[in-house]
Amino acid sequence: MMMKMNVVTKSIRRRERVHDILKRALSSSPSASSLTLYQYAICPFCHKAKALLSYASIPHQIVEVNPLTKAELKSLDDQTHKKVPVAVIEDQQKQINGSNEILQHLLNDPKVQQSLSDKWNGDQEMTLETFRQGEHVERWWYRYADDELASLLYPNVCRTLTDSRAAFSYVKNVHNFSPLQKIMIHNLGALAMYFAASKIKSKHNIKNEQKALQTALDIFEKEALEEGQYLFSSQRTVPDMGDLTVYGVLRSVKGLPAHDFALKESRESNILLDWYMRMEKEVEGDPDGDHHRNDDTGGDK
């Protein structure tokens, strides 16, 4: 009888320890509904924010915004901002506008910092300071993603009206859009983006959008990856924010001809593709999936 009681007591204590461990783990992580990201599925700046969220394993919800009406943004507190991405952190009652502002807020969050530290698991090659700021070369690739790569992707995604319509085919899978909205976005949105891409070409004096993208990617391949000598632009065994932002921008056009052109057709080697696949594994875990399977799948820096 005494032996049976001891066994029961040990079992109860073991369950209590497990309960305490789970309680501490859950209390140190954001809840799945605490952060909501308002996005366009093909927005490169939105994917910059998503790359960090996924890399740090931060649960989040996605709200797909109608690019024609932006109706989903009208319920937000700050009505002065009409672009995506926008992050709403409910438990902090905070709205953050713009991808760079979202990234800075996340990197200042103790929970995100702890999640990153846990991910590196004592790896001496990477610290929060190195990951966040790094040396001059890292900051350069951070800007490169915004100023060079994102600007060049738009005209490559919308080289023709057919390409532009293909880019907007994602709306077929957005459940909160009505059938009429899907038709409108697929056609009017594609037309608007096609003409917007022409304006971007004129603004940046781009004569041949594919050649310009190829040249920009050559620079990243040669200067960031040193022709394949480095696994990441961080020049370490794990990526930093420079890698994440470039990856996020390229990830935004996955499934489109511009994605294949950037990673395969424009390359003389597999250096960039190999880097991208490493990043996909680092960020997404499963190359064919995301950390946010609850989403329905132009933007602001």
PDB file of C-alpha atoms in Angstrom:
ATOM      1  CA  MET A   1       0.000   0.000   0.000  1.00  0.00           C
ATOM      2  CA  MET A   2       2.809   2.389   0.958  1.00  0.00           C
ATOM      3  CA  MET A   3       4.664   1.568  -2.265  1.00  0.00           C
ATOM      4  CA  LYS A   4       1.546   2.330  -4.319  1.00  0.00           C
ATOM      5  CA  MET A   5       1.142   5.701  -2.580  1.00  0.00           C
ATOM      6  CA  ASN A   6       4.783   6.569  -3.287  1.00  0.00           C
ATOM      7  CA  VAL A   7       4.297   5.783  -6.960  1.00  0.00           C
ATOM      8  CA  VAL A   8       1.171   7.963  -7.094  1.00  0.00           C
ATOM      9  CA  THR A   9       2.954  10.806  -5.262  1.00  0.00           C
ATOM     10  CA  LYS A  10       5.908  10.684  -7.662  1.00  0.00           C
ATOM     11  CA  SER A  11       3.524  10.677 -10.618  1.00  0.00           C
ATOM     12  CA  ILE A  12       1.714  13.762  -9.289  1.00  0.00           C
ATOM     13  CA  ARG A  13       4.976  15.598  -8.680  1.00  0.00           C
ATOM     14  CA  ARG A  14       6.200  14.712 -12.169  1.00  0.00           C
ATOM     15  CA  ARG A  15       3.010  16.109 -13.704  1.00  0.00           C
ATOM     16  CA  GLU A  16       3.350  19.252 -11.604  1.00  0.00           C
ATOM     17  CA  ARG A  17       6.910  19.763 -12.869  1.00  0.00           C
ATOM     18  CA  VAL A  18       5.764  19.287 -16.462  1.00  0.00           C
ATOM     19  CA  HIS A  19       2.913  21.742 -15.838  1.00  0.00           C
ATOM     20  CA  ASP A  20       5.345  24.327 -14.432  1.00  0.00           C
ATOM     21  CA  ILE A  21       7.689  23.917 -17.392  1.00  0.00           C
ATOM     22  CA  LEU A  22       4.841  24.363 -19.871  1.00  0.00           C
ATOM     23  CA  LYS A  23       3.495  27.350 -17.951  1.00  0.00           C
ATOM     24  CA  ARG A  24       6.892  29.089 -18.024  1.00  0.00           C
ATOM     25  CA  ALA A  25       7.326  28.304 -21.712  1.00  0.00           C
ATOM     26  CA  LEU A  26       3.914  29.679 -22.626  1.00  0.00           C
ATOM     27  CA  SER A  27       4.292  32.782 -20.476  1.00  0.00           C
ATOM     28  CA  SER A  28       7.599  33.661 -22.166  1.00  0.00           C
ATOM     29  CA  SER A  29       6.204  33.457 -25.693  1.00  0.00           C
ATOM     30  CA  PRO A  30       3.723  35.728 -27.468  1.00  0.00           C
ATOM     31  CA  SER A  31       0.300  34.183 -27.874  1.00  0.00           C
ATOM     32  CA  ALA A  32      -0.685  33.098 -31.354  1.00  0.00           C
ATOM     33  CA  SER A  33      -3.191  35.924 -31.605  1.00  0.00           C
ATOM     34  CA  SER A  34      -1.098  38.699 -30.055  1.00  0.00           C
ATOM     35  CA  LEU A  35       0.483  39.865 -33.325  1.00  0.00           C
ATOM     36  CA  THR A  36      -1.463  40.404 -36.525  1.00  0.00           C
ATOM     37  CA  LEU A  37       0.283  41.382 -39.750  1.00  0.00           C
ATOM     38  CA  TYR A  38      -1.695  43.199 -42.439  1.00  0.00           C
ATOM     39  CA  GLN A  39      -0.156  42.454 -45.813  1.00  0.00           C
ATOM     40  CA  TYR A  40      -0.338  41.941 -49.555  1.00  0.00           C
ATOM     41  CA  ALA A  41       0.752  38.422 -50.503  1.00  0.00           C
ATOM     42  CA  ILE A  42       3.229  39.699 -53.109  1.00  0.00           C
ATOM     43  CA  CYS A  43       4.564  42.675 -51.133  1.00  0.00           C
ATOM     44  CA  PRO A  44       8.367  42.394 -50.676  1.00  0.00           C
ATOM     45  CA  PHE A  45       8.339  44.653 -47.609  1.00  0.00           C
ATOM     46  CA  CYS A  46       5.681  42.494 -45.940  1.00  0.00           C
ATOM     47  CA  HIS A  47       7.832  39.439 -46.494  1.00  0.00           C
ATOM     48  CA  LYS A  48      10.770  41.126 -44.777  1.00  0.00           C
ATOM     49  CA  ALA A  49       8.717  41.268 -41.583  1.00  0.00           C
ATOM     50  CA  LYS A  50       7.394  37.743 -42.097  1.00  0.00           C
ATOM     51  CA  ALA A  51      10.931  36.411 -42.519  1.00  0.00           C
ATOM     52  CA  LEU A  52      11.938  37.609 -39.046  1.00  0.00           C
ATOM     53  CA  LEU A  53       8.681  36.418 -37.479  1.00  0.00           C
ATOM     54  CA  SER A  54       9.160  32.946 -38.933  1.00  0.00           C
ATOM     55  CA  TYR A  55      12.899  32.814 -38.202  1.00  0.00           C
ATOM     56  CA  ALA A  56      12.296  33.705 -34.554  1.00  0.00           C
ATOM     57  CA  SER A  57       9.312  31.309 -34.384  1.00  0.00           C
ATOM     58  CA  ILE A  58       6.950  34.097 -33.318  1.00  0.00           C
ATOM     59  CA  PRO A  59       3.309  32.998 -33.789  1.00  0.00           C
ATOM     60  CA  HIS A  60       1.298  35.513 -35.772  1.00  0.00           C
ATOM     61  CA  GLN A  61      -1.853  35.916 -37.778  1.00  0.00           C
ATOM     62  CA  ILE A  62      -2.057  37.248 -41.320  1.00  0.00           C
ATOM     63  CA  VAL A  63      -4.774  39.520 -42.661  1.00  0.00           C
ATOM     64  CA  GLU A  64      -4.763  39.848 -46.433  1.00  0.00           C
ATOM     65  CA  VAL A  65      -5.588  43.423 -47.434  1.00  0.00           C
ATOM     66  CA  ASN A  66      -7.669  44.237 -50.497  1.00  0.00           C
ATOM     67  CA  PRO A  67      -5.238  46.312 -52.605  1.00  0.00           C
ATOM     68  CA  LEU A  68      -8.103  48.184 -54.278  1.00  0.00           C
ATOM     69  CA  THR A  69     -10.172  49.234 -51.256  1.00  0.00           C
ATOM     70  CA  LYS A  70      -7.790  48.653 -48.314  1.00  0.00           C
ATOM     71  CA  ALA A  71     -10.974  47.975 -46.328  1.00  0.00           C
ATOM     72  CA  GLU A  72      -9.129  45.802 -43.817  1.00  0.00           C
ATOM     73  CA  LEU A  73      -7.036  48.788 -42.710  1.00  0.00           C
ATOM     74  CA  LYS A  74     -10.067  50.972 -41.975  1.00  0.00           C
ATOM     75  CA  SER A  75     -10.676  49.321 -38.617  1.00  0.00           C
ATOM     76  CA  LEU A  76      -7.201  50.224 -37.328  1.00  0.00           C
ATOM     77  CA  ASP A  77      -6.672  53.026 -34.825  1.00  0.00           C
ATOM     78  CA  ASP A  78      -4.132  54.938 -36.921  1.00  0.00           C
ATOM     79  CA  GLN A  79      -5.981  56.006 -40.054  1.00  0.00           C
ATOM     80  CA  THR A  80      -3.169  58.232 -41.303  1.00  0.00           C
ATOM     81  CA  HIS A  81      -1.275  55.238 -42.682  1.00  0.00           C
ATOM     82  CA  LYS A  82      -2.665  53.590 -45.820  1.00  0.00           C
ATOM     83  CA  LYS A  83       0.122  51.192 -46.766  1.00  0.00           C
ATOM     84  CA  VAL A  84       1.238  47.705 -45.778  1.00  0.00           C
ATOM     85  CA  PRO A  85       2.750  46.099 -43.868  1.00  0.00           C
ATOM     86  CA  VAL A  86       1.075  47.071 -40.621  1.00  0.00           C
ATOM     87  CA  ALA A  87       1.555  45.085 -37.420  1.00  0.00           C
ATOM     88  CA  VAL A  88      -0.949  45.210 -34.577  1.00  0.00           C
ATOM     89  CA  ILE A  89       0.231  43.827 -31.242  1.00  0.00           C
ATOM     90  CA  GLU A  90      -2.931  43.376 -29.220  1.00  0.00           C
ATOM     91  CA  ASP A  91      -1.465  42.703 -25.783  1.00  0.00           C
ATOM     92  CA  GLN A  92       0.564  45.920 -26.084  1.00  0.00           C
ATOM     93  CA  GLN A  93      -2.248  47.869 -27.800  1.00  0.00           C
ATOM     94  CA  LYS A  94       0.281  49.013 -30.349  1.00  0.00           C
ATOM     95  CA  GLN A  95       0.099  49.597 -34.102  1.00  0.00           C
ATOM     96  CA  ILE A  96       3.370  49.649 -36.031  1.00  0.00           C
ATOM     97  CA  ASN A  97       3.478  50.949 -39.593  1.00  0.00           C
ATOM     98  CA  GLY A  98       6.145  49.972 -42.118  1.00  0.00           C
ATOM     99  CA  SER A  99       8.462  46.978 -42.372  1.00  0.00           C
ATOM    100  CA  ASN A 100      11.580  48.611 -40.950  1.00  0.00           C
ATOM    101  CA  GLU A 101       9.639  49.943 -37.969  1.00  0.00           C
ATOM    102  CA  ILE A 102       8.139  46.485 -37.407  1.00  0.00           C
ATOM    103  CA  LEU A 103      11.575  44.876 -37.545  1.00  0.00           C
ATOM    104  CA  GLN A 104      13.010  47.376 -35.071  1.00  0.00           C
ATOM    105  CA  HIS A 105      10.133  46.830 -32.661  1.00  0.00           C
ATOM    106  CA  LEU A 106      10.470  43.059 -32.839  1.00  0.00           C
ATOM    107  CA  LEU A 107      14.220  43.181 -32.287  1.00  0.00           C
ATOM    108  CA  ASN A 108      13.660  45.346 -29.190  1.00  0.00           C
ATOM    109  CA  ASP A 109      11.109  42.909 -27.764  1.00  0.00           C
ATOM    110  CA  PRO A 110      12.608  40.775 -24.940  1.00  0.00           C
ATOM    111  CA  LYS A 111      10.491  37.796 -25.995  1.00  0.00           C
ATOM    112  CA  VAL A 112      11.840  37.933 -29.549  1.00  0.00           C
ATOM    113  CA  GLN A 113      15.370  38.385 -28.249  1.00  0.00           C
ATOM    114  CA  GLN A 114      14.977  35.328 -26.031  1.00  0.00           C
ATOM    115  CA  SER A 115      13.548  33.311 -28.910  1.00  0.00           C
ATOM    116  CA  LEU A 116      16.541  34.220 -31.085  1.00  0.00           C
ATOM    117  CA  SER A 117      18.985  33.358 -28.307  1.00  0.00           C
ATOM    118  CA  ASP A 118      17.274  30.001 -27.850  1.00  0.00           C
ATOM    119  CA  LYS A 119      17.503  29.390 -31.587  1.00  0.00           C
ATOM    120  CA  TRP A 120      21.244  30.031 -31.630  1.00  0.00           C
ATOM    121  CA  ASN A 121      21.587  27.901 -28.483  1.00  0.00           C
ATOM    122  CA  GLY A 122      24.857  29.396 -27.304  1.00  0.00           C
ATOM    123  CA  ASP A 123      26.418  29.634 -30.766  1.00  0.00           C
ATOM    124  CA  GLN A 124      29.362  31.959 -30.193  1.00  0.00           C
ATOM    125  CA  GLU A 125      29.297  33.069 -33.831  1.00  0.00           C
ATOM    126  CA  MET A 126      26.017  34.926 -33.437  1.00  0.00           C
ATOM    127  CA  THR A 127      24.806  37.344 -30.793  1.00  0.00           C
ATOM    128  CA  LEU A 128      21.841  39.687 -30.843  1.00  0.00           C
ATOM    129  CA  GLU A 129      24.137  42.652 -31.473  1.00  0.00           C
ATOM    130  CA  THR A 130      25.851  40.908 -34.375  1.00  0.00           C
ATOM    131  CA  PHE A 131      22.536  39.705 -35.790  1.00  0.00           C
ATOM    132  CA  ARG A 132      20.880  43.085 -35.471  1.00  0.00           C
ATOM    133  CA  GLN A 133      23.580  45.522 -36.535  1.00  0.00           C
ATOM    134  CA  GLY A 134      26.684  43.589 -37.490  1.00  0.00           C
ATOM    135  CA  GLU A 135      29.426  45.232 -39.411  1.00  0.00           C
ATOM    136  CA  HIS A 136      29.117  47.718 -42.235  1.00  0.00           C
ATOM    137  CA  VAL A 137      28.612  44.958 -44.792  1.00  0.00           C
ATOM    138  CA  GLU A 138      25.466  43.688 -43.007  1.00  0.00           C
ATOM    139  CA  ARG A 139      23.878  47.115 -42.884  1.00  0.00           C
ATOM    140  CA  TRP A 140      24.601  47.501 -46.575  1.00  0.00           C
ATOM    141  CA  TRP A 141      22.670  44.341 -47.497  1.00  0.00           C
ATOM    142  CA  TYR A 142      19.838  45.483 -45.251  1.00  0.00           C
ATOM    143  CA  ARG A 143      19.544  48.655 -47.361  1.00  0.00           C
ATOM    144  CA  TYR A 144      20.210  46.774 -50.588  1.00  0.00           C
ATOM    145  CA  ALA A 145      17.045  44.741 -50.054  1.00  0.00           C
ATOM    146  CA  ASP A 146      14.958  47.935 -49.829  1.00  0.00           C
ATOM    147  CA  ASP A 147      16.655  50.283 -52.233  1.00  0.00           C
ATOM    148  CA  GLU A 148      17.823  47.917 -54.966  1.00  0.00           C
ATOM    149  CA  LEU A 149      16.177  44.524 -54.947  1.00  0.00           C
ATOM    150  CA  ALA A 150      12.584  45.432 -54.071  1.00  0.00           C
ATOM    151  CA  SER A 151      12.515  48.208 -56.664  1.00  0.00           C
ATOM    152  CA  LEU A 152      13.762  45.849 -59.367  1.00  0.00           C
ATOM    153  CA  LEU A 153      11.332  43.052 -58.593  1.00  0.00           C
ATOM    154  CA  TYR A 154       8.181  45.021 -59.434  1.00  0.00           C
ATOM    155  CA  PRO A 155       8.986  45.575 -63.125  1.00  0.00           C
ATOM    156  CA  ASN A 156      10.158  41.959 -63.394  1.00  0.00           C
ATOM    157  CA  VAL A 157       6.954  40.633 -61.866  1.00  0.00           C
ATOM    158  CA  CYS A 158       4.869  42.788 -64.234  1.00  0.00           C
ATOM    159  CA  ARG A 159       6.880  42.635 -67.455  1.00  0.00           C
ATOM    160  CA  THR A 160       3.652  41.976 -69.343  1.00  0.00           C
ATOM    161  CA  LEU A 161      -0.007  42.296 -68.441  1.00  0.00           C
ATOM    162  CA  THR A 162      -0.197  38.493 -68.464  1.00  0.00           C
ATOM    163  CA  ASP A 163       2.623  38.339 -65.911  1.00  0.00           C
ATOM    164  CA  SER A 164       0.850  40.925 -63.795  1.00  0.00           C
ATOM    165  CA  ARG A 165      -2.383  38.929 -63.812  1.00  0.00           C
ATOM    166  CA  ALA A 166      -0.430  35.829 -62.819  1.00  0.00           C
ATOM    167  CA  ALA A 167       1.016  37.756 -59.871  1.00  0.00           C
ATOM    168  CA  PHE A 168      -2.499  38.516 -58.642  1.00  0.00           C
ATOM    169  CA  SER A 169      -3.747  34.953 -59.024  1.00  0.00           C
ATOM    170  CA  TYR A 170      -3.116  34.530 -55.279  1.00  0.00           C
ATOM    171  CA  VAL A 171      -6.509  36.171 -54.648  1.00  0.00           C
ATOM    172  CA  LYS A 172      -8.215  32.914 -55.633  1.00  0.00           C
ATOM    173  CA  ASN A 173      -7.119  31.475 -52.281  1.00  0.00           C
ATOM    174  CA  VAL A 174      -8.093  34.435 -50.094  1.00  0.00           C
ATOM    175  CA  HIS A 175     -11.230  33.231 -48.340  1.00  0.00           C
ATOM    176  CA  ASN A 176     -12.306  36.601 -46.946  1.00  0.00           C
ATOM    177  CA  PHE A 177     -12.543  38.120 -50.457  1.00  0.00           C
ATOM    178  CA  SER A 178     -15.883  37.713 -52.209  1.00  0.00           C
ATOM    179  CA  PRO A 179     -15.999  36.239 -55.755  1.00  0.00           C
ATOM    180  CA  LEU A 180     -16.601  39.731 -57.159  1.00  0.00           C
ATOM    181  CA  GLN A 181     -13.685  41.169 -55.193  1.00  0.00           C
ATOM    182  CA  LYS A 182     -11.422  38.420 -56.502  1.00  0.00           C
ATOM    183  CA  ILE A 183     -12.378  39.212 -60.083  1.00  0.00           C
ATOM    184  CA  MET A 184     -11.850  42.940 -59.535  1.00  0.00           C
ATOM    185  CA  ILE A 185      -8.469  42.514 -57.840  1.00  0.00           C
ATOM    186  CA  HIS A 186      -7.266  39.949 -60.349  1.00  0.00           C
ATOM    187  CA  ASN A 187      -8.018  42.243 -63.275  1.00  0.00           C
ATOM    188  CA  LEU A 188      -7.978  45.861 -62.076  1.00  0.00           C
ATOM    189  CA  GLY A 189      -5.200  45.214 -59.563  1.00  0.00           C
ATOM    190  CA  ALA A 190      -3.075  43.570 -62.220  1.00  0.00           C
ATOM    191  CA  LEU A 191      -3.650  46.474 -64.608  1.00  0.00           C
ATOM    192  CA  ALA A 192      -2.766  49.056 -61.959  1.00  0.00           C
ATOM    193  CA  MET A 193       0.388  47.190 -60.975  1.00  0.00           C
ATOM    194  CA  TYR A 194       1.442  46.856 -64.604  1.00  0.00           C
ATOM    195  CA  PHE A 195       1.326  50.637 -65.074  1.00  0.00           C
ATOM    196  CA  ALA A 196       2.942  51.204 -61.660  1.00  0.00           C
ATOM    197  CA  ALA A 197       5.839  49.000 -62.743  1.00  0.00           C
ATOM    198  CA  SER A 198       6.304  51.196 -65.813  1.00  0.00           C
ATOM    199  CA  LYS A 199       6.539  54.257 -63.569  1.00  0.00           C
ATOM    200  CA  ILE A 200       9.147  52.513 -61.406  1.00  0.00           C
ATOM    201  CA  LYS A 201      11.206  51.770 -64.509  1.00  0.00           C
ATOM    202  CA  SER A 202      11.096  55.430 -65.506  1.00  0.00           C
ATOM    203  CA  LYS A 203      11.866  56.648 -61.982  1.00  0.00           C
ATOM    204  CA  HIS A 204      14.943  54.429 -61.655  1.00  0.00           C
ATOM    205  CA  ASN A 205      15.935  54.756 -65.316  1.00  0.00           C
ATOM    206  CA  ILE A 206      15.651  51.006 -65.893  1.00  0.00           C
ATOM    207  CA  LYS A 207      15.984  50.133 -69.563  1.00  0.00           C
ATOM    208  CA  ASN A 208      16.059  46.344 -69.265  1.00  0.00           C
ATOM    209  CA  GLU A 209      14.458  45.107 -66.055  1.00  0.00           C
ATOM    210  CA  GLN A 210      15.812  41.563 -66.317  1.00  0.00           C
ATOM    211  CA  LYS A 211      19.356  42.736 -66.959  1.00  0.00           C
ATOM    212  CA  ALA A 212      19.124  45.189 -64.052  1.00  0.00           C
ATOM    213  CA  LEU A 213      17.906  42.446 -61.696  1.00  0.00           C
ATOM    214  CA  GLN A 214      20.610  40.090 -62.901  1.00  0.00           C
ATOM    215  CA  THR A 215      23.285  42.719 -62.226  1.00  0.00           C
ATOM    216  CA  ALA A 216      21.924  43.430 -58.741  1.00  0.00           C
ATOM    217  CA  LEU A 217      21.929  39.734 -57.864  1.00  0.00           C
ATOM    218  CA  ASP A 218      25.465  39.399 -59.256  1.00  0.00           C
ATOM    219  CA  ILE A 219      26.562  41.977 -56.677  1.00  0.00           C
ATOM    220  CA  PHE A 220      24.982  40.040 -53.820  1.00  0.00           C
ATOM    221  CA  GLU A 221      26.452  36.767 -55.031  1.00  0.00           C
ATOM    222  CA  LYS A 222      29.947  38.160 -55.469  1.00  0.00           C
ATOM    223  CA  GLU A 223      30.224  40.598 -52.573  1.00  0.00           C
ATOM    224  CA  ALA A 224      27.955  39.075 -49.918  1.00  0.00           C
ATOM    225  CA  LEU A 225      28.575  35.387 -50.550  1.00  0.00           C
ATOM    226  CA  GLU A 226      32.078  35.820 -52.005  1.00  0.00           C
ATOM    227  CA  GLU A 227      31.279  33.551 -54.957  1.00  0.00           C
ATOM    228  CA  GLY A 228      30.083  30.806 -52.631  1.00  0.00           C
ATOM    229  CA  GLN A 229      32.857  31.007 -50.035  1.00  0.00           C
ATOM    230  CA  TYR A 230      30.308  32.000 -47.383  1.00  0.00           C
ATOM    231  CA  LEU A 231      27.074  30.232 -46.498  1.00  0.00           C
ATOM    232  CA  PHE A 232      25.373  33.534 -45.662  1.00  0.00           C
ATOM    233  CA  SER A 233      26.038  37.247 -46.108  1.00  0.00           C
ATOM    234  CA  SER A 234      26.694  37.300 -42.358  1.00  0.00           C
ATOM    235  CA  GLN A 235      29.896  35.394 -43.222  1.00  0.00           C
ATOM    236  CA  ARG A 236      28.992  33.038 -40.378  1.00  0.00           C
ATOM    237  CA  THR A 237      27.315  29.667 -40.060  1.00  0.00           C
ATOM    238  CA  VAL A 238      23.953  31.313 -39.338  1.00  0.00           C
ATOM    239  CA  PRO A 239      22.204  34.206 -41.129  1.00  0.00           C
ATOM    240  CA  ASP A 240      21.743  37.766 -39.880  1.00  0.00           C
ATOM    241  CA  MET A 241      19.286  40.540 -40.689  1.00  0.00           C
ATOM    242  CA  GLY A 242      21.019  41.217 -43.993  1.00  0.00           C
ATOM    243  CA  ASP A 243      20.297  37.666 -45.114  1.00  0.00           C
ATOM    244  CA  LEU A 244      16.741  37.755 -43.778  1.00  0.00           C
ATOM    245  CA  THR A 245      15.756  40.951 -45.557  1.00  0.00           C
ATOM    246  CA  VAL A 246      17.177  39.882 -48.929  1.00  0.00           C
ATOM    247  CA  TYR A 247      15.549  36.485 -48.552  1.00  0.00           C
ATOM    248  CA  GLY A 248      12.213  38.032 -47.601  1.00  0.00           C
ATOM    249  CA  VAL A 249      12.170  40.242 -50.675  1.00  0.00           C
ATOM    250  CA  LEU A 250      12.936  37.309 -52.989  1.00  0.00           C
ATOM    251  CA  ARG A 251      10.426  35.115 -51.180  1.00  0.00           C
ATOM    252  CA  SER A 252       7.626  37.543 -52.038  1.00  0.00           C
ATOM    253  CA  VAL A 253       7.576  36.404 -55.681  1.00  0.00           C
ATOM    254  CA  LYS A 254       7.823  32.668 -55.066  1.00  0.00           C
ATOM    255  CA  GLY A 255       5.803  30.741 -57.641  1.00  0.00           C
ATOM    256  CA  LEU A 256       6.100  33.494 -60.261  1.00  0.00           C
ATOM    257  CA  PRO A 257       8.371  33.598 -63.340  1.00  0.00           C
ATOM    258  CA  ALA A 258      10.429  36.386 -61.740  1.00  0.00           C
ATOM    259  CA  HIS A 259      11.369  34.013 -58.912  1.00  0.00           C
ATOM    260  CA  ASP A 260      12.716  31.382 -61.298  1.00  0.00           C
ATOM    261  CA  PHE A 261      14.520  34.029 -63.306  1.00  0.00           C
ATOM    262  CA  ALA A 262      16.171  35.518 -60.230  1.00  0.00           C
ATOM    263  CA  LEU A 263      17.376  32.237 -58.748  1.00  0.00           C
ATOM    264  CA  LYS A 264      17.937  30.060 -61.806  1.00  0.00           C
ATOM    265  CA  GLU A 265      17.687  31.559 -65.269  1.00  0.00           C
ATOM    266  CA  SER A 266      19.829  34.626 -64.518  1.00  0.00           C
ATOM    267  CA  ARG A 267      22.545  32.598 -62.773  1.00  0.00           C
ATOM    268  CA  GLU A 268      25.639  30.936 -64.184  1.00  0.00           C
ATOM    269  CA  SER A 269      26.002  28.822 -61.034  1.00  0.00           C
ATOM    270  CA  ASN A 270      23.875  27.539 -58.152  1.00  0.00           C
ATOM    271  CA  ILE A 271      25.511  29.823 -55.566  1.00  0.00           C
ATOM    272  CA  LEU A 272      22.481  32.077 -55.099  1.00  0.00           C
ATOM    273  CA  LEU A 273      19.997  29.203 -55.308  1.00  0.00           C
ATOM    274  CA  ASP A 274      21.939  27.211 -52.707  1.00  0.00           C
ATOM    275  CA  TRP A 275      21.962  30.246 -50.393  1.00  0.00           C
ATOM    276  CA  TYR A 276      18.213  30.707 -50.893  1.00  0.00           C
ATOM    277  CA  MET A 277      17.519  27.055 -50.079  1.00  0.00           C
ATOM    278  CA  ARG A 278      19.621  27.338 -46.921  1.00  0.00           C
ATOM    279  CA  MET A 279      17.671  30.444 -45.955  1.00  0.00           C
ATOM    280  CA  GLU A 280      14.382  28.707 -46.676  1.00  0.00           C
ATOM    281  CA  LYS A 281      15.366  25.938 -44.282  1.00  0.00           C
ATOM    282  CA  GLU A 282      16.544  28.431 -41.629  1.00  0.00           C
ATOM    283  CA  VAL A 283      13.437  30.618 -41.857  1.00  0.00           C
ATOM    284  CA  GLU A 284      10.582  28.331 -42.784  1.00  0.00           C
ATOM    285  CA  GLY A 285      11.843  25.056 -41.359  1.00  0.00           C
ATOM    286  CA  ASP A 286       9.798  23.102 -43.858  1.00  0.00           C
ATOM    287  CA  PRO A 287      10.694  24.466 -47.337  1.00  0.00           C
ATOM    288  CA  ASP A 288       7.099  23.952 -48.456  1.00  0.00           C
ATOM    289  CA  GLY A 289       5.464  25.518 -45.416  1.00  0.00           C
ATOM    290  CA  ASP A 290       5.324  28.533 -43.157  1.00  0.00           C
ATOM    291  CA  HIS A 291       5.028  29.139 -39.425  1.00  0.00           C
ATOM    292  CA  HIS A 292       1.725  30.921 -40.057  1.00  0.00           C
ATOM    293  CA  ARG A 293      -0.622  28.466 -41.703  1.00  0.00           C
ATOM    294  CA  ASN A 294      -3.588  30.584 -40.602  1.00  0.00           C
ATOM    295  CA  ASP A 295      -3.256  33.109 -43.416  1.00  0.00           C
ATOM    296  CA  ASP A 296      -5.487  33.323 -46.465  1.00  0.00           C
ATOM    297  CA  THR A 297      -3.154  33.865 -48.841  1.00  0.00           C
ATOM    298  CA  GLY A 298       3.142  47.724 -53.363  1.00  0.00           C
ATOM    299  CA  GLY A 299       3.999  48.008 -49.788  1.00  0.00           C
ATOM    300  CA  ASP A 300       5.705  50.351 -47.430  1.00  0.00           C
ATOM    301  CA  LYS A 301       9.300  50.034 -46.323  1.00  0.00           C
TER     302      LYS A 301
END
